Short mmCIF file of C-alpha atoms in Angstrom, two decimals:
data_model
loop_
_atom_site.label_atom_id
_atom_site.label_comp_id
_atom_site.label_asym_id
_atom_site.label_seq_id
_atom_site.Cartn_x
_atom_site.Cartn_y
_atom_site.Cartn_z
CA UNK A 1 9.96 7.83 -26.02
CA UNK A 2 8.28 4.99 -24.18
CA UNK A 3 4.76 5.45 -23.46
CA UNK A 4 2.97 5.62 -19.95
CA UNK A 5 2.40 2.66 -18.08
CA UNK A 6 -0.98 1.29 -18.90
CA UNK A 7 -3.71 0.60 -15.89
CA UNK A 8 -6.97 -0.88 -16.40
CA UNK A 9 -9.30 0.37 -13.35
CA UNK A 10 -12.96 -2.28 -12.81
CA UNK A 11 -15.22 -0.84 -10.76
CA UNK A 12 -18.75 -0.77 -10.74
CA UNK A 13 -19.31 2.25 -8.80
CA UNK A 14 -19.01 5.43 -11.25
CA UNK A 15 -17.69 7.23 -8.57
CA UNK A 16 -14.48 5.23 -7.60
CA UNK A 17 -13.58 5.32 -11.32
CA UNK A 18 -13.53 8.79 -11.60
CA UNK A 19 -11.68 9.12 -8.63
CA UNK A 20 -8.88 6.57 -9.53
CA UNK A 21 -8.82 7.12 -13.18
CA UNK A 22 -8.17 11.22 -12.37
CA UNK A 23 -5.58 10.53 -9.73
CA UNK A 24 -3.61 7.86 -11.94
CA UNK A 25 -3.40 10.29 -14.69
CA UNK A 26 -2.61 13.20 -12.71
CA UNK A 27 0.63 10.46 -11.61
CA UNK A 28 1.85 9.78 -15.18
CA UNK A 29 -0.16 6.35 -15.82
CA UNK A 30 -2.90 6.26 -19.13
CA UNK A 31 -5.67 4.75 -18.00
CA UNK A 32 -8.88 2.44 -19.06
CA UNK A 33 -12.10 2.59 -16.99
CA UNK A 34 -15.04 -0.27 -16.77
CA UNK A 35 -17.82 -1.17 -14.77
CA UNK A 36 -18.66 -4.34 -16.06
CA UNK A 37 -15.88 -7.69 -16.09
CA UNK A 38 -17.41 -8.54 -19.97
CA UNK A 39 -16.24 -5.12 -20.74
CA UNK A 40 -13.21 -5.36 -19.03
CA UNK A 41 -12.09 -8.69 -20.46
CA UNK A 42 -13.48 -7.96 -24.33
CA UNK A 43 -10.92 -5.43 -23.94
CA UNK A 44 -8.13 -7.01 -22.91
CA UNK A 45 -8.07 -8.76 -26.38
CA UNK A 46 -7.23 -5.72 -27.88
CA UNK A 47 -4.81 -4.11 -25.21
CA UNK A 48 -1.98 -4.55 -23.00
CA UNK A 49 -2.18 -3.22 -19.75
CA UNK A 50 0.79 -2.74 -17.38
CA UNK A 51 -1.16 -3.55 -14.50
CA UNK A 52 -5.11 -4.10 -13.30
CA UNK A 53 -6.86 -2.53 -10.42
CA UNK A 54 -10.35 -5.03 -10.07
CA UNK A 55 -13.00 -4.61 -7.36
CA UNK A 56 -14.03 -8.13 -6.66
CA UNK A 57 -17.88 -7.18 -6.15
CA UNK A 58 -19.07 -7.09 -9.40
CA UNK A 59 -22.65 -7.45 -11.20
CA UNK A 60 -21.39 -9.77 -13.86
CA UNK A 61 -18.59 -11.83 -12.80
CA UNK A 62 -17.35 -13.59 -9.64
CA UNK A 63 -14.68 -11.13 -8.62
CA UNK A 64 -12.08 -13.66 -7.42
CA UNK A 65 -13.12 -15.96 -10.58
CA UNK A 66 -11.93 -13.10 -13.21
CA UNK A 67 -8.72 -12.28 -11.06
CA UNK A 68 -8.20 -16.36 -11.39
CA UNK A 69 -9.16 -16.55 -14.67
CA UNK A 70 -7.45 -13.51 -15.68
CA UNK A 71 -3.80 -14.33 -13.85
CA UNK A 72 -3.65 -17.55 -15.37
CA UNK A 73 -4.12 -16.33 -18.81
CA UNK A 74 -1.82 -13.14 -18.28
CA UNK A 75 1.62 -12.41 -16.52
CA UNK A 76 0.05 -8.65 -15.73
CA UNK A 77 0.03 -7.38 -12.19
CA UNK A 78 -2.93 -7.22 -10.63
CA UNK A 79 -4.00 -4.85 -7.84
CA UNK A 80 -7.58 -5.96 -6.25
CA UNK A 81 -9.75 -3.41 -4.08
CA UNK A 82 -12.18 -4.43 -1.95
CA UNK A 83 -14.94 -3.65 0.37
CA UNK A 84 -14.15 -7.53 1.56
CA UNK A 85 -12.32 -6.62 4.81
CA UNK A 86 -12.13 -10.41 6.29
CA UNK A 87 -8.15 -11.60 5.98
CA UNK A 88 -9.85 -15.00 4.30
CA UNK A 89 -10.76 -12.68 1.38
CA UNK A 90 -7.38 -11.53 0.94
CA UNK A 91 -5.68 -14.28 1.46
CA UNK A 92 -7.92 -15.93 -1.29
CA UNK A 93 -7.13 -12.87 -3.41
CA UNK A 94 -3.33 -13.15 -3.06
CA UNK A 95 -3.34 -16.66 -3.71
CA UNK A 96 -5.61 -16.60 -6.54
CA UNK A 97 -2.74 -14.74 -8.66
CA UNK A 98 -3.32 -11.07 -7.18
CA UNK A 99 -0.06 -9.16 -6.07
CA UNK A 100 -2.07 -7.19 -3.93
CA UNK A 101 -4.80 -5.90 -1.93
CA UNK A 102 -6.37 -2.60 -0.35
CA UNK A 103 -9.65 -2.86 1.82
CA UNK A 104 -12.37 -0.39 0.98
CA UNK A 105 -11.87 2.68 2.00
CA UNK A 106 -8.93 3.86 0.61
CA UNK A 107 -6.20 6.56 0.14
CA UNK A 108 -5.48 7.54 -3.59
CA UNK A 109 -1.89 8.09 -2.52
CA UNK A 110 -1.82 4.36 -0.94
CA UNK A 111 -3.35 3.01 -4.40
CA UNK A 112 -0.53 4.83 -6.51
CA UNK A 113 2.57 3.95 -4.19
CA UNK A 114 1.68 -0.01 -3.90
CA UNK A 115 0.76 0.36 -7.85
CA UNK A 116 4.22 1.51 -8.65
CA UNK A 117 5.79 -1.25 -6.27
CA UNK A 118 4.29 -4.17 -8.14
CA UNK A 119 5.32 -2.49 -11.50
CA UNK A 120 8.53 -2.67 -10.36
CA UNK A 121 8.73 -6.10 -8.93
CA UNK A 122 7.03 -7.04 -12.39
CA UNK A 123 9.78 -5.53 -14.20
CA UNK A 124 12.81 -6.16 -11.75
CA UNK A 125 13.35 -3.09 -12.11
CA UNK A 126 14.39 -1.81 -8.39
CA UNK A 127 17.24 -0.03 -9.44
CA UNK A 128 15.40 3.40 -10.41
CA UNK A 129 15.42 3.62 -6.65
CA UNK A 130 17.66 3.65 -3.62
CA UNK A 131 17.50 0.63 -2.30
CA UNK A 132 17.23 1.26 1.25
CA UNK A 133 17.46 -2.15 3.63
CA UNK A 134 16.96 -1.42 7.60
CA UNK A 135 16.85 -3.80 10.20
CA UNK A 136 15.69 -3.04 14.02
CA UNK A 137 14.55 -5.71 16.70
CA UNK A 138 14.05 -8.68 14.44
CA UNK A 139 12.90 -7.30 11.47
CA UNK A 140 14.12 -6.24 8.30
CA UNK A 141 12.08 -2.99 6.65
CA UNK A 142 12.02 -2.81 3.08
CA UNK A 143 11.28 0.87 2.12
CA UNK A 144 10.96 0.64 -1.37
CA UNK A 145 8.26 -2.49 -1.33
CA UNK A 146 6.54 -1.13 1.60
CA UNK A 147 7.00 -4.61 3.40
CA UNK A 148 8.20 -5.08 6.79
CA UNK A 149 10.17 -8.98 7.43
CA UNK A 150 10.77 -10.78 10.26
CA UNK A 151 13.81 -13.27 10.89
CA UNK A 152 11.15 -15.94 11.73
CA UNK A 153 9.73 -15.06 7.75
CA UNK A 154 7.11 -13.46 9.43
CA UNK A 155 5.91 -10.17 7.19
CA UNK A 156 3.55 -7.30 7.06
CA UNK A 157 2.70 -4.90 4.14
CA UNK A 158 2.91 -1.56 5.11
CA UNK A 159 -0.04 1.14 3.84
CA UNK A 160 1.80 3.94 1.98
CA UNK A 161 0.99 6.30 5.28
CA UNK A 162 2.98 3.92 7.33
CA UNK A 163 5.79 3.60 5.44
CA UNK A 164 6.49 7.26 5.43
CA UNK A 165 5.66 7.41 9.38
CA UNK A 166 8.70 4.41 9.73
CA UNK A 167 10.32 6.41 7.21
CA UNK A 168 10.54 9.79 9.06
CA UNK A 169 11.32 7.60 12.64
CA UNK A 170 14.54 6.40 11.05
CA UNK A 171 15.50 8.83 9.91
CA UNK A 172 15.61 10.45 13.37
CA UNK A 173 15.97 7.64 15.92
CA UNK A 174 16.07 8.59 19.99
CA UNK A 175 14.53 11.96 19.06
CA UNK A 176 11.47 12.99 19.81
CA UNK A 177 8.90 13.56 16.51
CA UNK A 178 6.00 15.53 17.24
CA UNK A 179 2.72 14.84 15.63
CA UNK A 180 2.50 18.31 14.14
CA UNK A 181 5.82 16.83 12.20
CA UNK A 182 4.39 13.97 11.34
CA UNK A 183 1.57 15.84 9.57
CA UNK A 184 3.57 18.41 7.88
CA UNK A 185 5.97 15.58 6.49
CA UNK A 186 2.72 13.24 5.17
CA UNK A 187 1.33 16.50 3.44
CA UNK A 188 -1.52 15.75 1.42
CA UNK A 189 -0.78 12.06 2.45
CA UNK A 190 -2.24 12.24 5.64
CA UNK A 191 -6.32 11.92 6.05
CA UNK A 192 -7.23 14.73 7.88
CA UNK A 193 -5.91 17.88 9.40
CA UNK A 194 -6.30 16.49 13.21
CA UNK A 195 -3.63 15.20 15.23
CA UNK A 196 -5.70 11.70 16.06
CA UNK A 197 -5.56 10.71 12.89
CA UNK A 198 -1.45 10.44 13.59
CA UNK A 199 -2.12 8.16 16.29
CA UNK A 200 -4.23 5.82 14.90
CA UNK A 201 -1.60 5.77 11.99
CA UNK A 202 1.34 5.36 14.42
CA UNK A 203 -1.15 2.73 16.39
CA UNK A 204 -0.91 0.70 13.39
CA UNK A 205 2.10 0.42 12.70
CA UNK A 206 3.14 -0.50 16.30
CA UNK A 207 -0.23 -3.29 15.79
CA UNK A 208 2.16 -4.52 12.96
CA UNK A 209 5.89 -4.55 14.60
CA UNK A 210 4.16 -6.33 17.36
CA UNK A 211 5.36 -3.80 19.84
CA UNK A 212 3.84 -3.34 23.53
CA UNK A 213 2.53 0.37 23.66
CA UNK A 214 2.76 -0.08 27.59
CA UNK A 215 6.73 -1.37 27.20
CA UNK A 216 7.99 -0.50 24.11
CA UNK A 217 10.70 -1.70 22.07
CA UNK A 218 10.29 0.46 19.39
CA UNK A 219 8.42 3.14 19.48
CA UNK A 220 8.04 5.32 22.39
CA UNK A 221 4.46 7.25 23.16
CA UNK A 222 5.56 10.63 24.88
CA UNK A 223 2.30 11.66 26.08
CA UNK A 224 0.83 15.01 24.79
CA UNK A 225 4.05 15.74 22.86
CA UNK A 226 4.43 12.86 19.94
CA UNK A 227 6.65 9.35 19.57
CA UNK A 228 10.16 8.34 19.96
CA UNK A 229 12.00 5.68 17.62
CA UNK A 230 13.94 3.90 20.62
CA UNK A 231 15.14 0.72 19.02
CA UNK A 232 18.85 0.11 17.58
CA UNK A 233 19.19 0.40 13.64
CA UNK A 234 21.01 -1.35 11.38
CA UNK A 235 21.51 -0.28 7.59
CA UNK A 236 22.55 -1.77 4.62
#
């Protein structure tokens, strides 16, 4: 039987590793915990990891130096979180051999979902699940990487929350989803119990499609009632 996938978690806050190292064994995944990079990387002489979450502010190492250093010397996926909000810092990150990035704070759900998508692209292994290809008003949605495309090569990750928002308005387009749906179908996804926490969601994900909230495209704001998908689908 093969064994779990392997994920290294570098944090120096005792807190965040508990909270990530639970939550990625509770999803299948064995896990290694450090708070220091010499740790970390005296390790990784004697293991294999399937993949690397690393905080980048660290009390021994240049964050984006190790993820450098580290990516160069190793073909393993790395997943960077980050207080560092500014889009510099990420785009350092990605470009510095990361395959991705979550800000500071974060949901555990978002971590595992965007974990498992660059196992997969590691592996080239998309087949394990539906590949599901939609394209609406210029862009192309890619539900199992999370990643939305535009025909101009234009794209935008999508959080995990978002991607099951888009999810659930495809899945019903010209109908109207109320936000009392749109919490019951995120579950234990969603942040809180209150409805505003849907809007800022669904306020996001418009932010992203570039879509005028006062004329809309794509999705429709019904005012005290919830949102309407109103733009043509195509799918593959």
């Amino acid at each position: 039987m093969k064994s779990a996938p392997l994920v290294t978690v570098l944090d120096d806050t005792p807190e965040i590793r508990s909270i990530l190292s639970d939550a990625l064994e509770k999803a299948g995944f064995r896990v290694r915990s450090f708070g220091r990079a010499a740790e970390f990387e005296q390790a990784c002489k004697s293991i294999s990891p399937d993949a690397c979450i690393i905080d980048l502010g660290l009390p021994d190492s240049d964050g984006l130096a190790l993820v450098h250093r580290f990516a160069s010397q190793s073909d393993v996926p790395i997943l960077i979180i980050s207080g560092r909000s500014r889009t510099q810092d990420k785009i350092v990150g990605l470009e510095l051999g990361a395959d991705d990035y979550i800000i500071k704070p974060f949901e555990v759900d978002e971590v595992i979902a965007r974990l498992r998508v660059i196992l997969r692209r590691a592996s080239g292994d998309t087949a394990r699940t539906e590949t599901r290809i939609v394209r609406f008003c210029g862009w192309t949605a890619d539900l199992n990487l999370l990643q939305l495309t535009k025909t101009t090569g234009e794209s935008q990750n999508l959080t995990f929350a978002e991607s099951e928002i888009l999810k659930m308005f495809l899945a019903s387009p010209n109908r109207l989803i109320k936000r009392e749906q749109i919490l019951d179908y995120l579950g234990s996804n969603a942040d809180d119990a209150f409805e505003r926490s849907i809007d800022v969601k669904v306020s996001r994900l418009r932010t992203k499609l570039g879509d005028d909230a006062q004329n809309p495209l794509i999705i429709k704001t019904v005012y005290g009632a919830g949102y309407i998908f109103i733009a043509e689908i195509h799918e593959d």
